[in-house]
Amino acid sequence: MSSTSNPTHLIPYDSPSHQRHAAIFGLWVFLVTEILFFGGMIVGYVVYHYEYPEAFREGSRTLNVWAGGAMTAVLLLGSLLIAVAEHLTEEGDRDNSQSWRGTAVWRLAVTACLGVVFLGLEFYEYHELIGEGLFPGSQFARQRFTDLPYSGRAAELFFLMFFCMTGLHAFHMIVGILLVGGIGTAIQRARQPERLGNTLTVIALYWHFVDIVWIFLYPLFYLVR
Amino acid sequence: METSNSQRPLYLAFLGLMVLLAATIGCSFVFSGLLGAMVAMAIATSKMLLVMFIFMDLRRSPSSVRFAACAGFLWLFFAVFCTLADFTTRGWNEVPEKTATRELPTTYDRVEFEN
């Protein structure tokens, strides 16, 4: 990560690369727990989809496939920008220059803004669905699904899974936006921003993971028509 | 700052992700049912691998990191596979949706089925 003339590693580690490896490995272990955290809901989704395929198809038809596609594109663009910012930090550290700082901070700011745009689109969709009476509960508009078994209760399950899983993802997005905004501010203000390389890397890994979760949520909910 | 050679894979991966996104939307209009779901999951897996190997830099990561990454998805696979293995081999022949005709009460009170 950094030259030996400018050691930036902490005491427990043998070298900067050792410290970097530990940070990345530790974050991946955390991500494995996150995979299983979402995994429980994914298993629930798979079982209910297996048992009520027509209800899930009908539920999926009520979602806007283009809005979901736009949300996916926004997230992927954010992932690209944060990955580029990470590369800029690494290259700037190697070259021992700080010319990269402004470019990296700008990309991180745009990434955070894209996250806000994503949440805006998602919450607008929530607003639309709730307005149509498709939020699970006693007020659920089951009369729209009377052709389906259980008087639309199976379709209600689809929306239950939709709000739970995308809501959990949205919570992770909020955390990601705060982290990306925080590291951008820290890099902008730091005297030695290259020392924040490992922090940026683990935050970028988290952001990419949240992106991957959405990559699967999109087809699971929007494209099973 | 100019785009350096080391950043080129990132932009190419993003281009690939956009192509796959267009493909998954297009396929959703062509394929439906189980086939459609399988195509969508295959494309999603391809996108995940692009993000993991290029953006998350797994291609240059030590084997211990790759092992940790594989472990998470392996356990998720076990969870989904074993659960489905149970549900699809219970000998019910029909999923509940196809056999359910009974109207449920309109309240959320506990439902007692007759034997």
CSV table of C-alpha atoms in Angstrom, one decimal:
chain,number,residue,atom,x,y,z
A,1,MET,CA,0.0,0.0,0.0
A,2,SER,CA,2.7,2.5,0.8
A,3,SER,CA,6.5,2.7,0.4
A,4,THR,CA,8.8,1.5,3.2
A,5,SER,CA,10.2,5.0,3.5
A,6,ASN,CA,6.8,6.1,4.8
A,7,PRO,CA,5.5,3.3,6.9
A,8,THR,CA,1.8,3.7,7.7
A,9,HIS,CA,1.0,0.4,9.3
A,10,LEU,CA,0.1,-0.1,12.9
A,11,ILE,CA,2.1,-2.0,15.5
A,12,PRO,CA,0.4,-5.4,15.3
A,13,TYR,CA,1.2,-5.8,11.7
A,14,ASP,CA,4.5,-6.7,10.0
A,15,SER,CA,4.0,-4.4,7.0
A,16,PRO,CA,1.5,-2.1,5.3
A,17,SER,CA,0.4,-5.0,3.0
A,18,HIS,CA,-0.1,-7.2,6.0
A,19,GLN,CA,-2.4,-4.6,7.5
A,20,ARG,CA,-4.2,-4.2,4.3
A,21,HIS,CA,-4.7,-7.9,3.9
A,22,ALA,CA,-6.1,-8.1,7.5
A,23,ALA,CA,-8.5,-5.3,6.8
A,24,ILE,CA,-9.8,-6.8,3.6
A,25,PHE,CA,-10.1,-10.3,5.1
A,26,GLY,CA,-11.9,-9.0,8.2
A,27,LEU,CA,-14.4,-7.1,6.0
A,28,TRP,CA,-15.0,-10.2,3.9
A,29,VAL,CA,-15.7,-12.3,7.0
A,30,PHE,CA,-18.3,-9.6,7.9
A,31,LEU,CA,-19.7,-9.8,4.4
A,32,VAL,CA,-20.2,-13.5,4.8
A,33,THR,CA,-22.4,-12.9,7.9
A,34,GLU,CA,-24.3,-10.4,5.8
A,35,ILE,CA,-24.8,-12.9,3.0
A,36,LEU,CA,-26.4,-15.3,5.5
A,37,PHE,CA,-28.3,-12.4,7.1
A,38,PHE,CA,-30.0,-11.8,3.7
A,39,GLY,CA,-29.8,-15.6,3.0
A,40,GLY,CA,-32.6,-16.3,5.5
A,41,MET,CA,-35.0,-14.0,3.6
A,42,ILE,CA,-33.8,-15.4,0.3
A,43,VAL,CA,-34.7,-18.9,1.5
A,44,GLY,CA,-38.1,-17.7,2.6
A,45,TYR,CA,-38.6,-16.0,-0.8
A,46,VAL,CA,-37.6,-19.2,-2.7
A,47,VAL,CA,-40.0,-21.4,-0.6
A,48,TYR,CA,-43.0,-19.0,-1.1
A,49,HIS,CA,-42.2,-18.5,-4.7
A,50,TYR,CA,-42.2,-22.3,-5.1
A,51,GLU,CA,-45.5,-22.6,-3.4
A,52,TYR,CA,-47.3,-19.7,-5.0
A,53,PRO,CA,-45.7,-19.1,-8.4
A,54,GLU,CA,-48.8,-17.5,-10.0
A,55,ALA,CA,-49.3,-15.1,-7.1
A,56,PHE,CA,-45.6,-14.0,-7.3
A,57,ARG,CA,-46.0,-13.5,-11.1
A,58,GLU,CA,-49.1,-11.4,-10.5
A,59,GLY,CA,-47.3,-9.4,-7.8
A,60,SER,CA,-44.3,-8.8,-10.0
A,61,ARG,CA,-46.4,-7.5,-12.8
A,62,THR,CA,-47.5,-4.6,-10.5
A,63,LEU,CA,-43.9,-3.4,-10.1
A,64,ASN,CA,-42.3,-1.0,-12.6
A,65,VAL,CA,-39.6,-3.0,-14.4
A,66,TRP,CA,-38.1,0.2,-15.9
A,67,ALA,CA,-37.8,2.0,-12.6
A,68,GLY,CA,-36.1,-1.1,-11.1
A,69,GLY,CA,-33.7,-1.1,-14.1
A,70,ALA,CA,-32.9,2.6,-13.6
A,71,MET,CA,-32.2,1.9,-9.9
A,72,THR,CA,-29.9,-0.9,-10.9
A,73,ALA,CA,-28.0,1.3,-13.3
A,74,VAL,CA,-27.7,4.0,-10.7
A,75,LEU,CA,-26.2,1.6,-8.2
A,76,LEU,CA,-23.8,0.1,-10.8
A,77,LEU,CA,-22.5,3.6,-11.7
A,78,GLY,CA,-21.9,4.3,-8.1
A,79,SER,CA,-19.9,1.1,-7.8
A,80,LEU,CA,-17.8,2.1,-10.8
A,81,LEU,CA,-17.1,5.5,-9.3
A,82,ILE,CA,-16.1,4.2,-5.9
A,83,ALA,CA,-13.8,1.6,-7.5
A,84,VAL,CA,-12.1,4.3,-9.6
A,85,ALA,CA,-11.7,6.5,-6.4
A,86,GLU,CA,-10.1,3.5,-4.7
A,87,HIS,CA,-7.7,3.0,-7.6
A,88,LEU,CA,-6.8,6.7,-7.6
A,89,THR,CA,-6.0,6.5,-3.9
A,90,GLU,CA,-3.7,3.5,-4.5
A,91,GLU,CA,-2.0,5.2,-7.5
A,92,GLY,CA,-1.6,8.5,-5.5
A,93,ASP,CA,-0.1,6.6,-2.6
A,94,ARG,CA,2.4,4.8,-4.9
A,95,ASP,CA,3.4,8.1,-6.7
A,96,ASN,CA,3.5,9.9,-3.3
A,97,SER,CA,1.4,12.7,-4.7
A,98,GLN,CA,-1.8,14.3,-3.6
A,99,SER,CA,-3.1,15.4,-7.0
A,100,TRP,CA,-5.6,12.5,-6.9
A,101,ARG,CA,-7.4,13.8,-3.8
A,102,GLY,CA,-9.8,16.2,-5.5
A,103,THR,CA,-10.7,13.7,-8.2
A,104,ALA,CA,-11.3,10.9,-5.7
A,105,VAL,CA,-13.4,13.1,-3.4
A,106,TRP,CA,-15.5,14.2,-6.4
A,107,ARG,CA,-16.2,10.6,-7.3
A,108,LEU,CA,-17.1,9.7,-3.8
A,109,ALA,CA,-19.5,12.6,-3.5
A,110,VAL,CA,-21.2,11.6,-6.8
A,111,THR,CA,-21.4,8.0,-5.5
A,112,ALA,CA,-23.1,9.1,-2.3
A,113,CYS,CA,-25.5,11.3,-4.4
A,114,LEU,CA,-26.3,8.3,-6.6
A,115,GLY,CA,-27.1,6.4,-3.5
A,116,VAL,CA,-29.6,9.1,-2.5
A,117,VAL,CA,-31.1,9.0,-6.0
A,118,PHE,CA,-31.5,5.2,-5.6
A,119,LEU,CA,-33.3,5.7,-2.3
A,120,GLY,CA,-35.5,8.4,-3.7
A,121,LEU,CA,-36.6,6.1,-6.5
A,122,GLU,CA,-37.2,3.3,-4.1
A,123,PHE,CA,-39.2,5.4,-1.6
A,124,TYR,CA,-41.2,6.9,-4.4
A,125,GLU,CA,-42.1,3.3,-5.5
A,126,TYR,CA,-43.1,2.5,-1.9
A,127,HIS,CA,-45.3,5.6,-1.9
A,128,GLU,CA,-47.0,4.5,-5.1
A,129,LEU,CA,-47.5,0.9,-3.8
A,130,ILE,CA,-48.8,2.0,-0.4
A,131,GLY,CA,-51.2,4.4,-2.3
A,132,GLU,CA,-52.5,1.5,-4.3
A,133,GLY,CA,-53.2,-0.4,-1.1
A,134,LEU,CA,-50.4,-3.0,-1.7
A,135,PHE,CA,-48.7,-2.6,1.7
A,136,PRO,CA,-49.2,-6.0,3.6
A,137,GLY,CA,-51.6,-5.8,6.4
A,138,SER,CA,-55.3,-5.5,7.2
A,139,GLN,CA,-55.7,-2.8,4.6
A,140,PHE,CA,-54.1,-4.8,1.8
A,141,ALA,CA,-56.1,-4.5,-1.5
A,142,ARG,CA,-56.8,-8.2,-1.8
A,143,GLN,CA,-59.8,-7.5,-4.1
A,144,ARG,CA,-57.2,-6.9,-6.8
A,145,PHE,CA,-56.1,-10.6,-6.6
A,146,THR,CA,-59.4,-12.4,-6.1
A,147,ASP,CA,-58.6,-14.8,-9.0
A,148,LEU,CA,-55.7,-16.1,-7.0
A,149,PRO,CA,-55.9,-18.8,-4.3
A,150,TYR,CA,-56.5,-17.7,-0.7
A,151,SER,CA,-58.3,-14.6,-1.9
A,152,GLY,CA,-55.1,-12.7,-2.6
A,153,ARG,CA,-53.3,-13.7,0.6
A,154,ALA,CA,-50.5,-15.3,-1.4
A,155,ALA,CA,-50.0,-12.1,-3.4
A,156,GLU,CA,-49.8,-10.3,-0.1
A,157,LEU,CA,-46.9,-12.6,0.8
A,158,PHE,CA,-45.1,-11.4,-2.3
A,159,PHE,CA,-45.4,-7.8,-1.1
A,160,LEU,CA,-44.4,-8.8,2.4
A,161,MET,CA,-41.2,-10.2,1.0
A,162,PHE,CA,-40.8,-7.2,-1.3
A,163,PHE,CA,-41.0,-4.6,1.5
A,164,CYS,CA,-38.9,-6.6,4.0
A,165,MET,CA,-36.1,-7.5,1.6
A,166,THR,CA,-35.9,-4.1,-0.2
A,167,GLY,CA,-36.4,-2.3,3.1
A,168,LEU,CA,-33.5,-4.2,4.6
A,169,HIS,CA,-31.4,-3.4,1.5
A,170,ALA,CA,-32.4,0.3,1.8
A,171,PHE,CA,-31.2,0.3,5.4
A,172,HIS,CA,-27.8,-1.0,4.2
A,173,MET,CA,-27.8,1.7,1.5
A,174,ILE,CA,-28.3,4.4,4.1
A,175,VAL,CA,-25.4,3.1,6.1
A,176,GLY,CA,-23.3,2.9,2.8
A,177,ILE,CA,-24.2,6.5,1.9
A,178,LEU,CA,-23.1,7.7,5.4
A,179,LEU,CA,-19.9,5.8,5.1
A,180,VAL,CA,-19.0,7.0,1.6
A,181,GLY,CA,-19.9,10.6,2.6
A,182,GLY,CA,-17.8,10.2,5.7
A,183,ILE,CA,-14.7,8.8,4.0
A,184,GLY,CA,-15.0,11.5,1.2
A,185,THR,CA,-15.0,14.2,3.9
A,186,ALA,CA,-12.1,12.6,5.8
A,187,ILE,CA,-10.0,12.3,2.6
A,188,GLN,CA,-10.7,16.0,1.8
A,189,ARG,CA,-9.6,17.1,5.2
A,190,ALA,CA,-6.8,14.7,6.0
A,191,ARG,CA,-3.2,15.9,6.0
A,192,GLN,CA,-2.1,12.5,4.8
A,193,PRO,CA,-5.1,11.2,2.8
A,194,GLU,CA,-3.1,8.2,1.5
A,195,ARG,CA,-3.3,6.8,5.0
A,196,LEU,CA,-7.1,6.4,4.5
A,197,GLY,CA,-6.5,3.9,1.7
A,198,ASN,CA,-7.5,0.8,3.7
A,199,THR,CA,-10.6,2.5,5.1
A,200,LEU,CA,-11.7,3.5,1.7
A,201,THR,CA,-11.1,-0.1,0.4
A,202,VAL,CA,-13.3,-1.7,3.1
A,203,ILE,CA,-16.1,0.9,2.6
A,204,ALA,CA,-15.9,0.3,-1.2
A,205,LEU,CA,-16.2,-3.5,-0.5
A,206,TYR,CA,-19.3,-2.9,1.6
A,207,TRP,CA,-20.8,-0.7,-1.1
A,208,HIS,CA,-20.1,-3.3,-3.8
A,209,PHE,CA,-21.8,-5.9,-1.6
A,210,VAL,CA,-24.9,-3.9,-1.2
A,211,ASP,CA,-24.8,-3.5,-5.0
A,212,ILE,CA,-24.6,-7.3,-5.4
A,213,VAL,CA,-27.6,-7.8,-3.1
A,214,TRP,CA,-29.7,-5.5,-5.3
A,215,ILE,CA,-28.4,-7.3,-8.4
A,216,PHE,CA,-30.3,-10.3,-7.1
A,217,LEU,CA,-33.3,-8.5,-5.6
A,218,TYR,CA,-34.1,-6.8,-9.0
A,219,PRO,CA,-34.8,-10.0,-10.9
A,220,LEU,CA,-36.4,-11.7,-7.9
A,221,PHE,CA,-39.1,-9.1,-7.6
A,222,TYR,CA,-39.3,-7.2,-10.9
A,223,LEU,CA,-38.6,-9.8,-13.5
A,224,VAL,CA,-40.5,-12.9,-12.4
A,225,ARG,CA,-43.5,-11.9,-14.5
B,1,MET,CA,-6.9,13.0,-14.2
B,2,GLU,CA,-6.5,10.8,-17.2
B,3,THR,CA,-7.8,7.3,-17.2
B,4,SER,CA,-4.9,5.0,-16.5
B,5,ASN,CA,-4.4,1.5,-17.9
B,6,SER,CA,-5.1,0.1,-14.4
B,7,GLN,CA,-8.6,1.6,-14.5
B,8,ARG,CA,-9.5,0.3,-17.9
B,9,PRO,CA,-10.9,-3.1,-16.5
B,10,LEU,CA,-13.2,-1.1,-14.3
B,11,TYR,CA,-14.8,0.8,-17.2
B,12,LEU,CA,-15.0,-2.4,-19.3
B,13,ALA,CA,-16.7,-4.2,-16.4
B,14,PHE,CA,-19.2,-1.4,-16.1
B,15,LEU,CA,-19.9,-1.6,-19.8
B,16,GLY,CA,-20.4,-5.4,-19.4
B,17,LEU,CA,-22.7,-4.8,-16.4
B,18,MET,CA,-24.8,-2.4,-18.5
B,19,VAL,CA,-25.1,-4.9,-21.3
B,20,LEU,CA,-26.1,-7.6,-18.9
B,21,LEU,CA,-28.7,-5.3,-17.3
B,22,ALA,CA,-30.2,-4.7,-20.8
B,23,ALA,CA,-30.1,-8.4,-21.5
B,24,THR,CA,-31.9,-9.3,-18.3
B,25,ILE,CA,-34.7,-6.8,-18.9
B,26,GLY,CA,-35.0,-7.9,-22.5
B,27,CYS,CA,-35.1,-11.6,-21.5
B,28,SER,CA,-37.8,-10.9,-19.0
B,29,PHE,CA,-40.1,-10.0,-22.0
B,30,VAL,CA,-39.1,-13.1,-23.9
B,31,PHE,CA,-39.0,-15.8,-21.2
B,32,SER,CA,-41.5,-16.4,-18.4
B,33,GLY,CA,-42.1,-18.9,-15.7
B,34,LEU,CA,-39.3,-21.2,-14.4
B,35,LEU,CA,-37.2,-20.6,-17.6
B,36,GLY,CA,-37.4,-16.9,-17.2
B,37,ALA,CA,-36.4,-17.1,-13.5
B,38,MET,CA,-33.4,-19.3,-14.4
B,39,VAL,CA,-32.2,-17.0,-17.2
B,40,ALA,CA,-32.6,-13.9,-14.8
B,41,MET,CA,-30.6,-15.7,-12.1
B,42,ALA,CA,-27.9,-16.8,-14.5
B,43,ILE,CA,-27.5,-13.2,-15.7
B,44,ALA,CA,-27.5,-11.9,-12.1
B,45,THR,CA,-24.8,-14.4,-11.2
B,46,SER,CA,-22.7,-13.2,-14.1
B,47,LYS,CA,-23.1,-9.6,-12.9
B,48,MET,CA,-22.2,-10.6,-9.4
B,49,LEU,CA,-19.0,-12.3,-10.6
B,50,LEU,CA,-18.0,-9.2,-12.6
B,51,VAL,CA,-18.5,-7.0,-9.5
B,52,MET,CA,-16.7,-9.4,-7.3
B,53,PHE,CA,-13.7,-10.1,-9.5
B,54,ILE,CA,-13.2,-6.6,-11.0
B,55,PHE,CA,-14.7,-4.0,-8.6
B,56,MET,CA,-14.0,-5.9,-5.4
B,57,ASP,CA,-10.7,-7.0,-6.9
B,58,LEU,CA,-11.0,-10.7,-6.0
B,59,ARG,CA,-8.8,-11.5,-9.0
B,60,ARG,CA,-5.8,-10.0,-7.2
B,61,SER,CA,-6.8,-11.0,-3.7
B,62,PRO,CA,-5.0,-13.6,-1.6
B,63,SER,CA,-6.5,-17.1,-1.5
B,64,SER,CA,-7.7,-16.6,2.1
B,65,VAL,CA,-9.9,-13.8,1.0
B,66,ARG,CA,-11.2,-15.8,-2.0
B,67,PHE,CA,-11.9,-18.7,0.4
B,68,ALA,CA,-13.9,-16.4,2.7
B,69,ALA,CA,-15.9,-15.1,-0.2
B,70,CYS,CA,-16.7,-18.6,-1.5
B,71,ALA,CA,-17.7,-19.7,2.0
B,72,GLY,CA,-20.5,-17.2,2.3
B,73,PHE,CA,-22.1,-18.2,-1.1
B,74,LEU,CA,-21.5,-21.9,-0.4
B,75,TRP,CA,-23.5,-21.7,2.8
B,76,LEU,CA,-26.2,-19.7,1.1
B,77,PHE,CA,-26.3,-22.4,-1.6
B,78,PHE,CA,-26.6,-25.1,1.1
B,79,ALA,CA,-29.5,-23.2,2.7
B,80,VAL,CA,-31.5,-22.8,-0.5
B,81,PHE,CA,-30.6,-26.2,-1.9
B,82,CYS,CA,-31.5,-28.2,1.2
B,83,THR,CA,-34.7,-26.3,1.8
B,84,LEU,CA,-35.8,-26.8,-1.7
B,85,ALA,CA,-34.8,-30.4,-1.6
B,86,ASP,CA,-37.2,-30.8,1.3
B,87,PHE,CA,-40.1,-28.9,-0.2
B,88,THR,CA,-39.9,-30.5,-3.6
B,89,THR,CA,-39.7,-34.1,-2.4
B,90,ARG,CA,-42.5,-34.2,0.1
B,91,GLY,CA,-44.6,-36.1,-2.3
B,92,TRP,CA,-47.4,-33.6,-2.3
B,93,ASN,CA,-47.3,-33.5,-6.1
B,94,GLU,CA,-49.1,-30.2,-6.2
B,95,VAL,CA,-47.9,-26.9,-4.7
B,96,PRO,CA,-50.6,-25.3,-2.4
B,97,GLU,CA,-51.5,-22.7,-4.9
B,98,LYS,CA,-52.9,-25.2,-7.3
B,99,THR,CA,-54.9,-27.1,-4.8
B,100,ALA,CA,-56.1,-24.3,-2.6
B,101,THR,CA,-59.7,-23.4,-3.2
B,102,ARG,CA,-60.9,-22.7,0.3
B,103,GLU,CA,-61.7,-19.1,1.1
B,104,LEU,CA,-59.9,-17.8,4.1
B,105,PRO,CA,-61.6,-15.6,6.7
B,106,THR,CA,-61.1,-11.9,6.1
B,107,THR,CA,-59.6,-11.3,9.6
B,108,TYR,CA,-56.1,-12.0,10.7
B,109,ASP,CA,-57.3,-14.3,13.5
B,110,ARG,CA,-55.7,-17.7,13.8
B,111,VAL,CA,-57.1,-20.1,11.2
B,112,GLU,CA,-58.2,-23.5,12.3
B,113,PHE,CA,-58.4,-26.1,9.6
B,114,GLU,CA,-60.7,-29.0,9.8
B,115,ASN,CA,-59.0,-32.5,9.5
